[in-house]
Coordinates of C-alpha atoms in Angstrom, one line a residue:
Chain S
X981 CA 8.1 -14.6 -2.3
X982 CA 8.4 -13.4 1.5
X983 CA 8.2 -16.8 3.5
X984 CA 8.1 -14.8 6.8
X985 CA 4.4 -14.1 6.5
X986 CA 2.3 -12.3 9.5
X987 CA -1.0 -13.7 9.8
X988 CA -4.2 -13.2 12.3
X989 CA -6.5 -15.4 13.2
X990 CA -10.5 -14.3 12.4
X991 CA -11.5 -14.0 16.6
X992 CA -9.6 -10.5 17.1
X993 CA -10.9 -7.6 16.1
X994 CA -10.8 -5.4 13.2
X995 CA -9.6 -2.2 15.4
X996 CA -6.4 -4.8 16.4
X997 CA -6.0 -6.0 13.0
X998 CA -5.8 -2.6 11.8
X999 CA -2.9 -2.2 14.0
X1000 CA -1.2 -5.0 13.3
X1001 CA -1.1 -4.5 9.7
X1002 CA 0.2 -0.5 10.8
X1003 CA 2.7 -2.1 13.0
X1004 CA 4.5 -4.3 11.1
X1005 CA 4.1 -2.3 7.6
X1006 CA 2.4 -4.5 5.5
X1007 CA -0.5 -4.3 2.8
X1008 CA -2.7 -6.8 3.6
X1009 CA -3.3 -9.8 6.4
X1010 CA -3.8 -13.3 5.5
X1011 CA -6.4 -15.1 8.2
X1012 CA -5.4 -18.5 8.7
X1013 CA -6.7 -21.3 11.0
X1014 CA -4.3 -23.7 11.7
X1015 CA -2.2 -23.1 8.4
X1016 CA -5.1 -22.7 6.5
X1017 CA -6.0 -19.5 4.6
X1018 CA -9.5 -18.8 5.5
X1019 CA -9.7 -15.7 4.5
X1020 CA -7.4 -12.0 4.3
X1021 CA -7.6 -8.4 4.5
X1022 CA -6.5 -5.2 3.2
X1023 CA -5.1 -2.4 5.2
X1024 CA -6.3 0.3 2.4
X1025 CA -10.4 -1.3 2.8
X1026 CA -10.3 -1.6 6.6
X1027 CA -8.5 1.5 6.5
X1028 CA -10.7 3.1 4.9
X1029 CA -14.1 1.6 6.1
X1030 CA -12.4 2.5 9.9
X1031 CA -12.3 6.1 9.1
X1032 CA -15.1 6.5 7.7
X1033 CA -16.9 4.6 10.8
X1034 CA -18.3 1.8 8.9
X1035 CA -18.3 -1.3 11.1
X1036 CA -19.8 -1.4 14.7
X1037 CA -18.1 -1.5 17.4
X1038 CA -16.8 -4.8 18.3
X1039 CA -16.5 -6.1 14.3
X1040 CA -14.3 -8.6 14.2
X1041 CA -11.9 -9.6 11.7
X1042 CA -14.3 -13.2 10.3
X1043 CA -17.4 -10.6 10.0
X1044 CA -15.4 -8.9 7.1
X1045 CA -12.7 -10.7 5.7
X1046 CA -12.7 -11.3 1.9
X1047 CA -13.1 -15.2 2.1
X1048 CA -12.6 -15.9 -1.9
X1049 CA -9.3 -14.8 -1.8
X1050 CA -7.3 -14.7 -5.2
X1051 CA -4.2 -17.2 -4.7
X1052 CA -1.4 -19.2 -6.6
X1053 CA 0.9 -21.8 -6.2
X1054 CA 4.7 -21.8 -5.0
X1055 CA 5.3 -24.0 -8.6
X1056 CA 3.6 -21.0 -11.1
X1057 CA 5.0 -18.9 -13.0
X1058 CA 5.6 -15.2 -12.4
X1059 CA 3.4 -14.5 -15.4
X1060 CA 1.0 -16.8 -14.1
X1061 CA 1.0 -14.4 -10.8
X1062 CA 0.9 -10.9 -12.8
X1063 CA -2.0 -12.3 -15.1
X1064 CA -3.6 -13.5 -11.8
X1065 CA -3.0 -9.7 -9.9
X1066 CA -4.5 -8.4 -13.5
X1067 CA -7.5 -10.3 -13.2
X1068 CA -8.2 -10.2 -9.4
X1069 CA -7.9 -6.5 -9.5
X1070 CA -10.4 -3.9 -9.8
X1071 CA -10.6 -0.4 -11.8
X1072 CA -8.4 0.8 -9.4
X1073 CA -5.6 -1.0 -10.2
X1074 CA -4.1 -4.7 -10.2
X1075 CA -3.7 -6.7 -6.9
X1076 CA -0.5 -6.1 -5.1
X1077 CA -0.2 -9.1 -2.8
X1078 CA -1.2 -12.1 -3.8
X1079 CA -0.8 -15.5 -1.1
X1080 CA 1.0 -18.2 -2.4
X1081 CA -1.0 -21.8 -1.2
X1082 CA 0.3 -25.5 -1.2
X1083 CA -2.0 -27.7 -0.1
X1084 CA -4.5 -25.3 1.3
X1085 CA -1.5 -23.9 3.7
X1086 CA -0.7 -20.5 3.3
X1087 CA 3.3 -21.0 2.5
X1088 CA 4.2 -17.6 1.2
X1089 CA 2.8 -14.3 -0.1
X1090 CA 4.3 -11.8 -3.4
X1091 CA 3.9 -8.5 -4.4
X1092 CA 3.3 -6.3 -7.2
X1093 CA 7.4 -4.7 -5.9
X1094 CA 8.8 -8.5 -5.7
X1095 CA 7.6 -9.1 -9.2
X1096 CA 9.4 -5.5 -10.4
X1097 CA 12.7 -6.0 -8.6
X1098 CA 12.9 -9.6 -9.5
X1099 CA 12.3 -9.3 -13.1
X1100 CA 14.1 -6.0 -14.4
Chain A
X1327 CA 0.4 8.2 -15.1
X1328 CA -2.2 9.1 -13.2
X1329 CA -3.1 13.0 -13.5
X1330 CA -5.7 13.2 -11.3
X1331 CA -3.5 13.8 -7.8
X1332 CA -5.1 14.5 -4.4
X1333 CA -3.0 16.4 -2.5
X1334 CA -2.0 17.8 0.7
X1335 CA -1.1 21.8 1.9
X1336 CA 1.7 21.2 5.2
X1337 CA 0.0 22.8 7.4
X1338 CA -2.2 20.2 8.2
X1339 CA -2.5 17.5 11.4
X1340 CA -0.8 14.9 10.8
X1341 CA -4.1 12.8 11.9
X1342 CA -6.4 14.4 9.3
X1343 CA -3.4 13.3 6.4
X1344 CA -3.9 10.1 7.3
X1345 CA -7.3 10.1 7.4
X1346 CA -7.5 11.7 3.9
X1347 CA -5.1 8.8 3.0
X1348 CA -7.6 6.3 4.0
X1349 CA -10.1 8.0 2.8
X1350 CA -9.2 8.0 -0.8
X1351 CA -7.1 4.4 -0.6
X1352 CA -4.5 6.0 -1.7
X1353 CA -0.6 4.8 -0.6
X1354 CA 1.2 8.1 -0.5
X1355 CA 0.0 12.2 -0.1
X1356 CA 2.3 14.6 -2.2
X1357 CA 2.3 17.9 -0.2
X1358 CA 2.1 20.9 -2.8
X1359 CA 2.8 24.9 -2.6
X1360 CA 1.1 26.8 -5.2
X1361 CA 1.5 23.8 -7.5
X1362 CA 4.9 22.9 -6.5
X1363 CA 6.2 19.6 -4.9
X1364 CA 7.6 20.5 -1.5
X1365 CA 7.0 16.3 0.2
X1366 CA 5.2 13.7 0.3
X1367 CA 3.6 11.6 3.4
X1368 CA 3.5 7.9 3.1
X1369 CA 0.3 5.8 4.8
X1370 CA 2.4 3.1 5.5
X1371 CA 4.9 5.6 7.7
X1372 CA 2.3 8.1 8.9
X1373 CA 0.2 4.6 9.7
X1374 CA 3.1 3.0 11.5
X1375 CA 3.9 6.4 13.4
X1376 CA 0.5 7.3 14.7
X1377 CA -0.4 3.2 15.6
X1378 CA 2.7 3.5 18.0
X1379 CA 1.7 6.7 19.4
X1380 CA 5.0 8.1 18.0
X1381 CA 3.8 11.9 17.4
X1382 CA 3.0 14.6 19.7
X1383 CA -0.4 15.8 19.6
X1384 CA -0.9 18.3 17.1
X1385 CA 1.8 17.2 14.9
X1386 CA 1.7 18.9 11.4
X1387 CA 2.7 17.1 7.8
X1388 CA 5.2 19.9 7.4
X1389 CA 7.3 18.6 10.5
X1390 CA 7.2 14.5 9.0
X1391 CA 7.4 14.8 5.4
X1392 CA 9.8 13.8 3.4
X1393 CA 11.4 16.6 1.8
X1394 CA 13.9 15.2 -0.5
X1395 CA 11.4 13.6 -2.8
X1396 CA 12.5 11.0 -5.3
X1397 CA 10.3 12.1 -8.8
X1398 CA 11.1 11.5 -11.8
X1399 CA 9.5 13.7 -15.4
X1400 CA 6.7 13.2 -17.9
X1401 CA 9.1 12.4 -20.9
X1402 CA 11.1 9.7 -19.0
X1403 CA 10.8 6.2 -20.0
X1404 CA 9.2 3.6 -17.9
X1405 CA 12.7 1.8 -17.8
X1406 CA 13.9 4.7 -16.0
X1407 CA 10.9 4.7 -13.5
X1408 CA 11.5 1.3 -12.7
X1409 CA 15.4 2.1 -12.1
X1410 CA 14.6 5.0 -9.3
X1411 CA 11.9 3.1 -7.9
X1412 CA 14.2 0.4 -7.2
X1413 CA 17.5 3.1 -6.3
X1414 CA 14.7 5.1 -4.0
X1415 CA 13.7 1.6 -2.3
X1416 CA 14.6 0.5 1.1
X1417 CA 15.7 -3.5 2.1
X1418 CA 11.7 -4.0 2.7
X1419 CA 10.8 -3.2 -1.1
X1420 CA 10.9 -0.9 -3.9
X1421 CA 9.2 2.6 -3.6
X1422 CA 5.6 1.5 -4.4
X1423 CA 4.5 5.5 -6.0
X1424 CA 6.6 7.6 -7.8
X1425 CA 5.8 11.6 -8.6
X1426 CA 5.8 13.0 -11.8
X1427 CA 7.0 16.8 -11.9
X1428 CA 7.6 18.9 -14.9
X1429 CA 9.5 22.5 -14.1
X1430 CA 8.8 21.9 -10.2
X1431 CA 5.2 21.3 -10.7
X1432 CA 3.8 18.1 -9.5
X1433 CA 1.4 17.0 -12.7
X1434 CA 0.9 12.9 -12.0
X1435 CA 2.1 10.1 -10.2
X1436 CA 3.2 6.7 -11.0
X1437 CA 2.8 3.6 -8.8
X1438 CA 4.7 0.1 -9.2
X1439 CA 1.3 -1.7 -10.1
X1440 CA 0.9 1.1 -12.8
X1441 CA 3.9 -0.3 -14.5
X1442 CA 2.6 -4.1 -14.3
X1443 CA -0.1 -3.4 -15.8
X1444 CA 1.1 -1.6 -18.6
X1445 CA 4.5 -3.7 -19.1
X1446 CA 2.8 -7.2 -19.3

């Protein structure tokens, strides 16, 4: 898993979030509050609900975040984490990040790629 | 695979690529010719590029594709997918989507989380 994980908190908003995740590269955003995952989004929905002009002017990150967010544990298996991306994803596809939690802190995050390189 | 590819012409902005790219959810835009493969625009670059104010105005997805385009062909074995998907990769990850082209012609495209689901 990538330990190195950039988070936002759920004040800013969505527009700045947006270009954080652009920024830096990266699929989704974990929100945390004081180590805590609270909540995370994904650049492909806010992406997507941005062009589209679907929030108001303003929205912040709290107002849309997906706050049941799909986790595991640093001590699970990688088959535990692809039957957990199976099962958290959508017609679409499977989930491709997934946050790894230890005590309610966000210590670590994995994708779909991690999983491929590490295993074959 | 999936067969059901949406595609980009080069002559477009690069601003309405990207927004077609969000638009759709989609990770990566192969640009076509009369059928044929001639790039492919990622969101995460085209994301990172336009966040950062790194284009001109006007910029078109002929002048930032990626013309050397890593594909591999319909009777290929998903052991071989995974191989170039991890040669094709960069230090940050695997390539996430791979194109499927039979005698030039772009006819599907592959994508990492594609191969988890039908591997495990």
């Amino acid at each position: 898993m990538t330990t190195e994980i950039i988070t936002t908190t759920s004040d800013i908003d969505v527009v700045n979030a947006f270009e954080k995740l652009m920024e830096y590269k990266i699929s989704s955003l974990p929100v945390v509050e004081e180590d805590k995952l609270i909540g995370i989004i994904t650049a492909t929905d806010v992406g997507h609900n941005l062009i589209l002009d679907k929030y108001e002017l303003g929205t912040s990150v709290e107002e849309i975040m997906i706050t049941s967010v799909v986790t595991i544990s640093p001590e699970d298996t990688l088959e535990k984490a692809i039957n957990v991306m199976k099962e958290g994803g959508s017609s679409s596809g499977i989930l491709n990040q997934l946050p790894v939690v230890e005590d309610e802190k966000l210590v670590g995050i994995i994708s779909d790629g991690d999983i491929i390189q590490v295993i074959f």
